[in-house]
PDB file of C-alpha atoms and ligand atoms in Angstrom:
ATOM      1  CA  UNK A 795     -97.262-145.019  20.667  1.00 81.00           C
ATOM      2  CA  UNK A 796    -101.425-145.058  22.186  1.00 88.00           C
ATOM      3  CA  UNK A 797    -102.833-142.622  21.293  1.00 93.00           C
ATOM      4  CA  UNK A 798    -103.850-141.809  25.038  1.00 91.00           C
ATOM      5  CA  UNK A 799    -100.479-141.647  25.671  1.00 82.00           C
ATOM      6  CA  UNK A 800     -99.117-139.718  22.508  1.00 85.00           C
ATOM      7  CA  UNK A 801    -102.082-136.897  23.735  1.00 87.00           C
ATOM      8  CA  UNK A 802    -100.890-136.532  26.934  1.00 80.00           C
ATOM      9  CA  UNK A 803     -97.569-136.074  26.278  1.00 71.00           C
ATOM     10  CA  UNK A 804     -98.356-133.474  23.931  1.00 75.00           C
ATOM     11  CA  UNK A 805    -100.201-131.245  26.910  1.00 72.00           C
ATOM     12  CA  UNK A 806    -103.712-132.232  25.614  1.00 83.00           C
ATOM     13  CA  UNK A 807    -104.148-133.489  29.030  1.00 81.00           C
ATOM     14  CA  UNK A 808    -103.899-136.107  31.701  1.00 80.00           C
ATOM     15  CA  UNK A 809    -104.017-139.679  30.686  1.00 82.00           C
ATOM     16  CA  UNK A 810    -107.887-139.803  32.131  1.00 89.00           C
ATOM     17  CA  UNK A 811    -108.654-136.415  30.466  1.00 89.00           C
ATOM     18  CA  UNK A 812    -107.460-137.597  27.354  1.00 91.00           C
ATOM     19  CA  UNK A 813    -109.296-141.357  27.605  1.00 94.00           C
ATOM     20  CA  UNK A 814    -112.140-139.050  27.936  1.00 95.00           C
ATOM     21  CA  UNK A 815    -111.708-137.078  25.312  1.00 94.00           C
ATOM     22  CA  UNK A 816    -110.582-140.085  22.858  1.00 96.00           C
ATOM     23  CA  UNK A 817    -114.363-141.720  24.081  1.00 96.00           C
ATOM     24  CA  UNK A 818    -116.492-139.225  23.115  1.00 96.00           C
ATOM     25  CA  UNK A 819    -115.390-139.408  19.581  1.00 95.00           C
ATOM     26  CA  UNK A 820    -113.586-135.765  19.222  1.00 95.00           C
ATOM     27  CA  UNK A 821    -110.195-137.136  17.899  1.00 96.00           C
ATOM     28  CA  UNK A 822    -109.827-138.599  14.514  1.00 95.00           C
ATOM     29  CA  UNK A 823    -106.920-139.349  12.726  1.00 94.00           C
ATOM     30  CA  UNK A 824    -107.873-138.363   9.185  1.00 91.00           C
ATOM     31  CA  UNK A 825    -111.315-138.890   8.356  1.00 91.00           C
ATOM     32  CA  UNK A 826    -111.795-141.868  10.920  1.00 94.00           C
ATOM     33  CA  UNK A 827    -113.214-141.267  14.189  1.00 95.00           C
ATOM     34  CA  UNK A 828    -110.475-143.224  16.701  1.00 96.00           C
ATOM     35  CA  UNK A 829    -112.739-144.424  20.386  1.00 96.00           C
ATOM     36  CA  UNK A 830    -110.225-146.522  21.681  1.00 96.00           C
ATOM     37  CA  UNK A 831    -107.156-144.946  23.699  1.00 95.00           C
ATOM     38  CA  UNK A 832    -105.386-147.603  23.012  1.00 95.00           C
ATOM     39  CA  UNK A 833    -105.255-147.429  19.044  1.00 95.00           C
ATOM     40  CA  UNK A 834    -101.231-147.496  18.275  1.00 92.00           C
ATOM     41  CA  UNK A 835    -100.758-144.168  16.107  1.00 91.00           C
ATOM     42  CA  UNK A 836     -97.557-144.005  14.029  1.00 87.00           C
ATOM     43  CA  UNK A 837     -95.098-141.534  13.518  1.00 79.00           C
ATOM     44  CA  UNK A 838     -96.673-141.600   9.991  1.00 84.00           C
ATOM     45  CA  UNK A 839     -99.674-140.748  11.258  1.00 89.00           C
ATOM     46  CA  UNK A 840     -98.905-137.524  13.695  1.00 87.00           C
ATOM     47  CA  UNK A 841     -99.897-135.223  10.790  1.00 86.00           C
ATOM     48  CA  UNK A 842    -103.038-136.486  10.286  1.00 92.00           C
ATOM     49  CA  UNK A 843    -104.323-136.649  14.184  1.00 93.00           C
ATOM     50  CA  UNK A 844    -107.274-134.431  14.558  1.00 93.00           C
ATOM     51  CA  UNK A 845    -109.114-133.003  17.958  1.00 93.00           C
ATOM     52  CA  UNK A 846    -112.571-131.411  16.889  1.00 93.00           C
ATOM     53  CA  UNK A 847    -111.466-131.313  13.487  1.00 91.00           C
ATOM     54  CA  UNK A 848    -108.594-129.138  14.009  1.00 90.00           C
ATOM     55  CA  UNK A 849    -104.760-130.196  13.490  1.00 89.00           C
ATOM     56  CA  UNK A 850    -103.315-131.880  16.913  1.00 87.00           C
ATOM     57  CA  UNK A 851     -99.808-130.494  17.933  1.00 77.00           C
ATOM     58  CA  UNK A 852     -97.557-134.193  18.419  1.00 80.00           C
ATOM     59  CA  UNK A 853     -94.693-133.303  20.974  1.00 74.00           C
ATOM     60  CA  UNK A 854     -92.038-136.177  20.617  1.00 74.00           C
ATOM     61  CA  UNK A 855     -89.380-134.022  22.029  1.00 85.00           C
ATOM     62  CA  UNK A 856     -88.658-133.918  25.793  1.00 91.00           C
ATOM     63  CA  UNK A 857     -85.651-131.423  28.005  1.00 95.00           C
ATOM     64  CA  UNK A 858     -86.156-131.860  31.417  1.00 97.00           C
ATOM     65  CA  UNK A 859     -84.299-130.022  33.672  1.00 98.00           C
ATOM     66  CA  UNK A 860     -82.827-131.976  36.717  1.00 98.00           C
ATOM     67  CA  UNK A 861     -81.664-130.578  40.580  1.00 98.00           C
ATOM     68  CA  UNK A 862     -79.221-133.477  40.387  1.00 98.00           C
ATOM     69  CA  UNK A 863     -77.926-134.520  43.599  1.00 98.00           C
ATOM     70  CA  UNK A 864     -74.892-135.507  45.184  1.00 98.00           C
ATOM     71  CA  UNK A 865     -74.349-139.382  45.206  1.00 97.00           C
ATOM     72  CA  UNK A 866     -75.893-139.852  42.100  1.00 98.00           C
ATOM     73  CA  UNK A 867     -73.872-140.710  38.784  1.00 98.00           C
ATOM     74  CA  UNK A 868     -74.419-139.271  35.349  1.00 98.00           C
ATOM     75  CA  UNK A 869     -75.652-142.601  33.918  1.00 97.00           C
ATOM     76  CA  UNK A 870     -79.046-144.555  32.660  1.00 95.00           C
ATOM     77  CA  UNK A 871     -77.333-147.377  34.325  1.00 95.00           C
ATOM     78  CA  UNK A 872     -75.241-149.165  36.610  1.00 96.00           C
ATOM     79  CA  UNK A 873     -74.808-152.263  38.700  1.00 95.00           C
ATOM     80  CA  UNK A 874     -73.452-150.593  41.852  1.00 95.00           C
ATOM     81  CA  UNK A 875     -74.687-147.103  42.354  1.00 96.00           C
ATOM     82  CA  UNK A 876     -78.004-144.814  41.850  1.00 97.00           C
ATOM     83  CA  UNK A 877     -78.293-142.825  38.614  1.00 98.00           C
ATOM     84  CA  UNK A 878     -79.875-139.986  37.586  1.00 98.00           C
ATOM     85  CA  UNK A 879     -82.393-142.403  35.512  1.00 97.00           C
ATOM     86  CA  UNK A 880     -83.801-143.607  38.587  1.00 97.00           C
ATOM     87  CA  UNK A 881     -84.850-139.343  39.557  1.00 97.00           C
ATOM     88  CA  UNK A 882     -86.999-139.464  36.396  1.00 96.00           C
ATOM     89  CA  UNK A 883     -90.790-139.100  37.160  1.00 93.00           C
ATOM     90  CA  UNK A 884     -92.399-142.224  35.695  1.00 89.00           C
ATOM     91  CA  UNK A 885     -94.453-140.302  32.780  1.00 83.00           C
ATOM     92  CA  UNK A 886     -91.231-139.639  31.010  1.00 88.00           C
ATOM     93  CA  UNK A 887     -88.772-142.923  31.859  1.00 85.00           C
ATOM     94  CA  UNK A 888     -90.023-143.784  28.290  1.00 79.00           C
ATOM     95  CA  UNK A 889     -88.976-141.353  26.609  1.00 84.00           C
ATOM     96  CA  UNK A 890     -85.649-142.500  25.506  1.00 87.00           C
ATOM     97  CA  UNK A 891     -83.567-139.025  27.552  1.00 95.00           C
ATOM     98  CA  UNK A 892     -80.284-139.472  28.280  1.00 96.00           C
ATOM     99  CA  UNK A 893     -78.076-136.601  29.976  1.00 98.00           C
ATOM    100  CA  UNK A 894     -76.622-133.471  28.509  1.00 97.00           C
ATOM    101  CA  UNK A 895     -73.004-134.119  29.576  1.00 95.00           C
ATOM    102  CA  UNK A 896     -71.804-135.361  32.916  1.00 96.00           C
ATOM    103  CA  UNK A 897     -71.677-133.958  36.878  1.00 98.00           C
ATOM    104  CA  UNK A 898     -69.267-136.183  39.179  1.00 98.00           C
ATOM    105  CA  UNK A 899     -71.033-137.911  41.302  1.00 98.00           C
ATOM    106  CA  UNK A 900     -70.535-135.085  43.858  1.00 98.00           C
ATOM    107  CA  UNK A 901     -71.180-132.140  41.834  1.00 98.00           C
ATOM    108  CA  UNK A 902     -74.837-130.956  42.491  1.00 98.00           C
ATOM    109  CA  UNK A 903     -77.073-128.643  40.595  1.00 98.00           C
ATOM    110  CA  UNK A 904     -77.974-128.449  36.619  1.00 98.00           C
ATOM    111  CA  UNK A 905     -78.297-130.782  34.566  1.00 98.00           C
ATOM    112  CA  UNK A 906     -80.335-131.415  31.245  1.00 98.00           C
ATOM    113  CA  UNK A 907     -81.979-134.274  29.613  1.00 98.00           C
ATOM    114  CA  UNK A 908     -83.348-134.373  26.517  1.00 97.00           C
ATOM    115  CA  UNK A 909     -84.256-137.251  23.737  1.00 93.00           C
ATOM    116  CA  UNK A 910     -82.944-134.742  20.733  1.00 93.00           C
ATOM    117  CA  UNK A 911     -79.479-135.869  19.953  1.00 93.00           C
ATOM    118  CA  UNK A 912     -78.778-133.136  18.034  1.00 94.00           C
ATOM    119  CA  UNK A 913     -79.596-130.287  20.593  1.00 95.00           C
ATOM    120  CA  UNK A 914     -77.845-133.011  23.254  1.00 96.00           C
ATOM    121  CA  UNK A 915     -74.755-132.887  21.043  1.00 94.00           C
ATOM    122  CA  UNK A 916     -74.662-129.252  20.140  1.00 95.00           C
ATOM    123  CA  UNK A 917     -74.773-128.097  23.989  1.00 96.00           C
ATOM    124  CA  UNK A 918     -72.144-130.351  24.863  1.00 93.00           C
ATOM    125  CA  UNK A 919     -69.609-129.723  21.749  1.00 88.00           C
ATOM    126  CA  UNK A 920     -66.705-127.320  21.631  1.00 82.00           C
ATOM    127  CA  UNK A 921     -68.104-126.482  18.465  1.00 87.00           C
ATOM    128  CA  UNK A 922     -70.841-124.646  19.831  1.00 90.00           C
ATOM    129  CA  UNK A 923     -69.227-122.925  22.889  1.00 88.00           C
ATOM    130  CA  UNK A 924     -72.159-123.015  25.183  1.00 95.00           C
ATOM    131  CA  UNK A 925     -71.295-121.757  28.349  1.00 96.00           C
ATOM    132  CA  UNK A 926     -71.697-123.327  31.719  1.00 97.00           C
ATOM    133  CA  UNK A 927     -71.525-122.021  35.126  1.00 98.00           C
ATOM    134  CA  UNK A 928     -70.335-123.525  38.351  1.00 98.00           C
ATOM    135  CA  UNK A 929     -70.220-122.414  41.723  1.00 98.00           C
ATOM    136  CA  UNK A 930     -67.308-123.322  43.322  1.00 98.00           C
ATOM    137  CA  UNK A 931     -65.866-124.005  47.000  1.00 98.00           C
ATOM    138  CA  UNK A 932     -62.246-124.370  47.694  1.00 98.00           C
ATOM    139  CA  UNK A 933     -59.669-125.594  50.062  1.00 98.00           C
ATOM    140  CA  UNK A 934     -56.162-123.960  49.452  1.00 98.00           C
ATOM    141  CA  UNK A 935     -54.615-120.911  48.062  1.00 97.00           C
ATOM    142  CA  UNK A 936     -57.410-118.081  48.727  1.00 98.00           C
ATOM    143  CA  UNK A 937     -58.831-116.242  45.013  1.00 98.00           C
ATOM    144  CA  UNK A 938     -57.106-112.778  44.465  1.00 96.00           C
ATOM    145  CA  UNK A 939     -57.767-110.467  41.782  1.00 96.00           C
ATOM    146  CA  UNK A 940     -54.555-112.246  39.541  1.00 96.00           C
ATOM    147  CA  UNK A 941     -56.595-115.665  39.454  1.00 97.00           C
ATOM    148  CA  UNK A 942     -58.756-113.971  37.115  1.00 97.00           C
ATOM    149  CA  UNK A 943     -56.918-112.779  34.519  1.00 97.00           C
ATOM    150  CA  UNK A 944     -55.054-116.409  34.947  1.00 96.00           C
ATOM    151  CA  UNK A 945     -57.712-118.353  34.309  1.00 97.00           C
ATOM    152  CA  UNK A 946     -58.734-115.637  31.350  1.00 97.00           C
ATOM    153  CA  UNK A 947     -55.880-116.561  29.808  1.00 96.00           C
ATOM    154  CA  UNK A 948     -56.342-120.290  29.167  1.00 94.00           C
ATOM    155  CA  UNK A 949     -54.824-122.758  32.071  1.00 95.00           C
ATOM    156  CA  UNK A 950     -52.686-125.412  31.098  1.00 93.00           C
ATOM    157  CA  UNK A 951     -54.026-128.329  33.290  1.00 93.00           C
ATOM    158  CA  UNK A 952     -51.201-130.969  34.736  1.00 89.00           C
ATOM    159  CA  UNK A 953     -50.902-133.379  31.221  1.00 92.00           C
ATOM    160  CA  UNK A 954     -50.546-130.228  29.329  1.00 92.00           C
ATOM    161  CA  UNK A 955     -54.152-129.799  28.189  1.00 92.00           C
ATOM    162  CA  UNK A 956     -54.807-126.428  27.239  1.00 94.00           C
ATOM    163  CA  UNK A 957     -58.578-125.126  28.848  1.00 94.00           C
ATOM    164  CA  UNK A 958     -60.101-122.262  26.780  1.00 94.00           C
ATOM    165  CA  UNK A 959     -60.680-119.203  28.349  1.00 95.00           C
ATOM    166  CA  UNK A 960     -62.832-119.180  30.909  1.00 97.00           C
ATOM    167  CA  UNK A 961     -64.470-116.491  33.639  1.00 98.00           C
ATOM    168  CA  UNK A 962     -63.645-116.175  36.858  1.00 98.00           C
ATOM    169  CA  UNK A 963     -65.794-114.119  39.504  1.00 98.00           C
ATOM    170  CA  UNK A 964     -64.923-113.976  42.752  1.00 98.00           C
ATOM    171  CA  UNK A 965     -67.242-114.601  45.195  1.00 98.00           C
ATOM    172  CA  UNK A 966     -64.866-114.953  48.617  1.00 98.00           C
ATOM    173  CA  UNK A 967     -61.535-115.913  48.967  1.00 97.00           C
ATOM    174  CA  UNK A 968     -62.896-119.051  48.686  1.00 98.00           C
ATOM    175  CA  UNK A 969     -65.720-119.201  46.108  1.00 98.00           C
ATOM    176  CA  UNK A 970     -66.160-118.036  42.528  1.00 98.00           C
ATOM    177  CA  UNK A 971     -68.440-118.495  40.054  1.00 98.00           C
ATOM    178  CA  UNK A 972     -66.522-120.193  37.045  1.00 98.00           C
ATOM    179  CA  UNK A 973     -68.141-119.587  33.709  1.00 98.00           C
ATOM    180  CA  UNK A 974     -66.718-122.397  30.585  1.00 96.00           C
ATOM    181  CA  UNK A 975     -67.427-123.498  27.298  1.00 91.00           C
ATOM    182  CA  UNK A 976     -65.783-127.174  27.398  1.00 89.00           C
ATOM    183  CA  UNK A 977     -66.257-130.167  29.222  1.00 86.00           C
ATOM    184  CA  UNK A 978     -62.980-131.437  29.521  1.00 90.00           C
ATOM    185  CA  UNK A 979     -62.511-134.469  31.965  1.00 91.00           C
ATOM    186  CA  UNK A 980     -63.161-133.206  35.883  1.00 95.00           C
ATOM    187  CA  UNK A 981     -62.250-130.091  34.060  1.00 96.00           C
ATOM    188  CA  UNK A 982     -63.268-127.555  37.295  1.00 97.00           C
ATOM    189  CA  UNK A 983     -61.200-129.633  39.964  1.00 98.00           C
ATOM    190  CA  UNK A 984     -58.448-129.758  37.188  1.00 97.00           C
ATOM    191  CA  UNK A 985     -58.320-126.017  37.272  1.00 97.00           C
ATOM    192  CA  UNK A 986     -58.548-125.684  40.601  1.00 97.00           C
ATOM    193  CA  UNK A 987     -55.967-128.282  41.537  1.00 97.00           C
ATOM    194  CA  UNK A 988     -53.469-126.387  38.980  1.00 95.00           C
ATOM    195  CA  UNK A 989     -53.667-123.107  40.691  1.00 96.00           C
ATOM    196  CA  UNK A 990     -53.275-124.409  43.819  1.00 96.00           C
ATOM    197  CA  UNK A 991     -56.669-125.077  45.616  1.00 97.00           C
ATOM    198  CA  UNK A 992     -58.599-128.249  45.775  1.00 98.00           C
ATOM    199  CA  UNK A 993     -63.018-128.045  45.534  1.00 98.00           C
ATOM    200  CA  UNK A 994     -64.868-129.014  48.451  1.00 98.00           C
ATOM    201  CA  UNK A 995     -68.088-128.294  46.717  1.00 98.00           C
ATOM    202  CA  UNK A 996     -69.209-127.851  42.846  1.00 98.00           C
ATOM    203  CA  UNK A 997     -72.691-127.000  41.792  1.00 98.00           C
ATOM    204  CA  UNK A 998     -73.435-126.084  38.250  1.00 98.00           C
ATOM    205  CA  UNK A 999     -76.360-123.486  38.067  1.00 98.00           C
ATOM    206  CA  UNK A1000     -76.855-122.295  34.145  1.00 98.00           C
ATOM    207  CA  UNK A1001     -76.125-124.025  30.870  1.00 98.00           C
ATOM    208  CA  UNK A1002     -75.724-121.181  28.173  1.00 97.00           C
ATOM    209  CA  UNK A1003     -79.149-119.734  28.533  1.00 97.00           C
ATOM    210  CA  UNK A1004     -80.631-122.272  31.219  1.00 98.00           C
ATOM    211  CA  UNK A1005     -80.108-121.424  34.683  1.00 98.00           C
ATOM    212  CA  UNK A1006     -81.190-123.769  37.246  1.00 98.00           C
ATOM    213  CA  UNK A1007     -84.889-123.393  38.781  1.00 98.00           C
ATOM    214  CA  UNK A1008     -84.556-122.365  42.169  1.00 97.00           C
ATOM    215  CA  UNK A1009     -87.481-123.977  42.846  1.00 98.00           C
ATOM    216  CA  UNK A1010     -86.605-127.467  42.513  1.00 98.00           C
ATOM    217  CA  UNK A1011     -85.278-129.195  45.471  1.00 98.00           C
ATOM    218  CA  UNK A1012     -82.415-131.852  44.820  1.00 98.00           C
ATOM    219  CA  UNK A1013     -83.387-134.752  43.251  1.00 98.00           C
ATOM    220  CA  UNK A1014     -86.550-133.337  41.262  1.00 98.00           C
ATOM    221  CA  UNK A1015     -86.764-132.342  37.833  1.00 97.00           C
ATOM    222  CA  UNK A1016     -88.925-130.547  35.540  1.00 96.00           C
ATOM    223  CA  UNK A1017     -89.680-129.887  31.669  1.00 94.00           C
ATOM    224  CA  UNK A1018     -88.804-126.828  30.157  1.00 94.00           C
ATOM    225  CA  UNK A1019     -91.115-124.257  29.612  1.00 91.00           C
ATOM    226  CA  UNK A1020     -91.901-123.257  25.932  1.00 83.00           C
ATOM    227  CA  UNK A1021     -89.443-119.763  26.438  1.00 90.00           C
ATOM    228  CA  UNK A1022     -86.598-121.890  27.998  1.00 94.00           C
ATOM    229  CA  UNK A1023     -87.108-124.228  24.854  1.00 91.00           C
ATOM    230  CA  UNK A1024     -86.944-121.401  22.347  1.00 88.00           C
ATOM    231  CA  UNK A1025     -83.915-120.005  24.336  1.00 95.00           C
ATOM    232  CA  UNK A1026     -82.184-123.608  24.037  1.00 95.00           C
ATOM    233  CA  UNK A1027     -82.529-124.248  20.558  1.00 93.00           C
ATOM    234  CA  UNK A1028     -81.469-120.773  19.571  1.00 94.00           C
ATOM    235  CA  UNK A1029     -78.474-120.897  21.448  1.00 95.00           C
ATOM    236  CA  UNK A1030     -77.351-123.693  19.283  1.00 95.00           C
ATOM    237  CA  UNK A1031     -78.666-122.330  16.103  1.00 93.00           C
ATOM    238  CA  UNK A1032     -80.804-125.211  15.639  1.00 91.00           C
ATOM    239  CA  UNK A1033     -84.763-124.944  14.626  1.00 83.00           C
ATOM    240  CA  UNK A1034     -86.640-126.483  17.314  1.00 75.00           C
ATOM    241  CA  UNK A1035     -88.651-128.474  14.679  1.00 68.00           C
ATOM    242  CA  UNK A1036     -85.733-129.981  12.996  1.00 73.00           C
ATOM    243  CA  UNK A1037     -85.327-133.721  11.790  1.00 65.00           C
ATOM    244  CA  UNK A1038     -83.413-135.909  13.594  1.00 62.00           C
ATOM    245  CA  UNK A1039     -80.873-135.956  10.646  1.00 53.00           C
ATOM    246  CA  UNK A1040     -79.985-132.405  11.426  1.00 41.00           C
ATOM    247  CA  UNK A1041     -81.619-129.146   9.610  1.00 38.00           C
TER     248      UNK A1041
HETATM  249  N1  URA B1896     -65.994-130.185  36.266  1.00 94.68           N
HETATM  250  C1  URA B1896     -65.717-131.075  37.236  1.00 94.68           C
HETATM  251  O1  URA B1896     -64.588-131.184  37.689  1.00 94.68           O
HETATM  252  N2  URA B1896     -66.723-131.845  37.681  1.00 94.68           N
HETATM  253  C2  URA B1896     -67.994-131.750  37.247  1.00 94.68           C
HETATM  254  O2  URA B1896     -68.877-132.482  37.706  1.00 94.68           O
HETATM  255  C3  URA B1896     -68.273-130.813  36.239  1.00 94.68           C
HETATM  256  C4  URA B1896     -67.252-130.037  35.764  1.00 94.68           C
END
């Protein structure tokens, strides 16, 4: 990556800033004095970039959190329709993110990128159990107090899939928050269709310890901040720092 670049993404600056700072001869990588922004600096190299003789912090890992919203699908790519990919501020659409598991194309609300795989994986496996909360609207049967011991128990969805148990809190007779820790197929609609009620609105608005920035209007995104990170990672037992190849 430049070097320019490789600063900047590691908070030591805006690009210019960091040109700057590059041109007046404060960053070295070893014992060599680097002036040109553009110098390509390896992934070798990270541990021997210097600013003012002092050891440079490289940040290669990116979670951005998303207000997805609705007509957008859950994909880098397609031929037909918009994607989340094209709601990602230039300065990171290099950085190799892809989604943390999947909204419909209607659901609004939280959703994670990242460009760990591992931390990607772990908060979308069953393994893990990461919770995830939606708020729901519904058409049909109105919520009593007996829908939440049902869905407590573990609903059996129409092809006889089995949905762990999950946590209902009613809201109205016709929202809840729904709190699960799978990501079975349209699994919300599912549940909702088996106990009689159809969704005429899903938003998801925290992801185990994540909850959605009320601050960010549909469509925008924004990096975590260094406590949401720690949260994150420690949710999923996994060391922030760790290898790609797992700890
Ligand atoms: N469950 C659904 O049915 N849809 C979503 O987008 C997310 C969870």
């Amino acid at each position: 990556m430049r070097l320019d670049k490789c600063l900047a993404n590691s908070g030591y600056g805006s690009r210019s800033e960091v040109k700057l700072l590059i041109k007046s001869g404060q960053v070295s990588i070893g014992e060599t004095i680097i002036r040109d922004p553009g110098t390509d600096v390896q992934e070798s190299e990270y541990d021997l970039l210097r600013i003012d003789g002092h050891p440079a912090i490289v940040k290669t890992r990116v979670i951005l959190m998303m207000h997805k919203p609705e007509g957008f699908i859950t994909a880098m790519e397609d031929d037909r329709l918009p994607t989340i990919a094209d709601l990602i501020p230039e300065k990171w659409k290099k950085s190799k993110l892809f989604p943390v598991g999947r909204l419909d194309r209607d659901t609004t609300g939280l959703l994670l990128l990242t460009n760990d795989g591992i931390l990607g994986h772990r908060l979308t496996g069953p393994r893990w159990g990461v919770w995830k909360t939606y708020r729901v609207d519904t058409i049909g049967k109105m919520f009593s107090e007996q829908d939440i011991a049902e869905f407590a128990s573990g609903l059996s969805l129409a092809d006889g899939a089995v949905c762990r148990p999950a946590k209902l809190e009613l809201l109205s007779e016709t929202q809840a928050d729904l709190t699960i820790h799978e990501g079975k197929y349209h699994q919300v609609k599912r549940m909702m269709l088996g106990t009689g009620r159809r969704v005429t609105k899903l938003h998801r608005w925290r992801i185990g310890p994540i909850i959605l920035d009320q601050g960010l209007e549909p469509g925008q995104c924004r990096e975590l901040t260094i406590e949401e990170i720690a949260t994150v990672y420690k949710a999923v037992k996994l060391n922030p720092g760790h290898k790609e190849k797992g700890d």
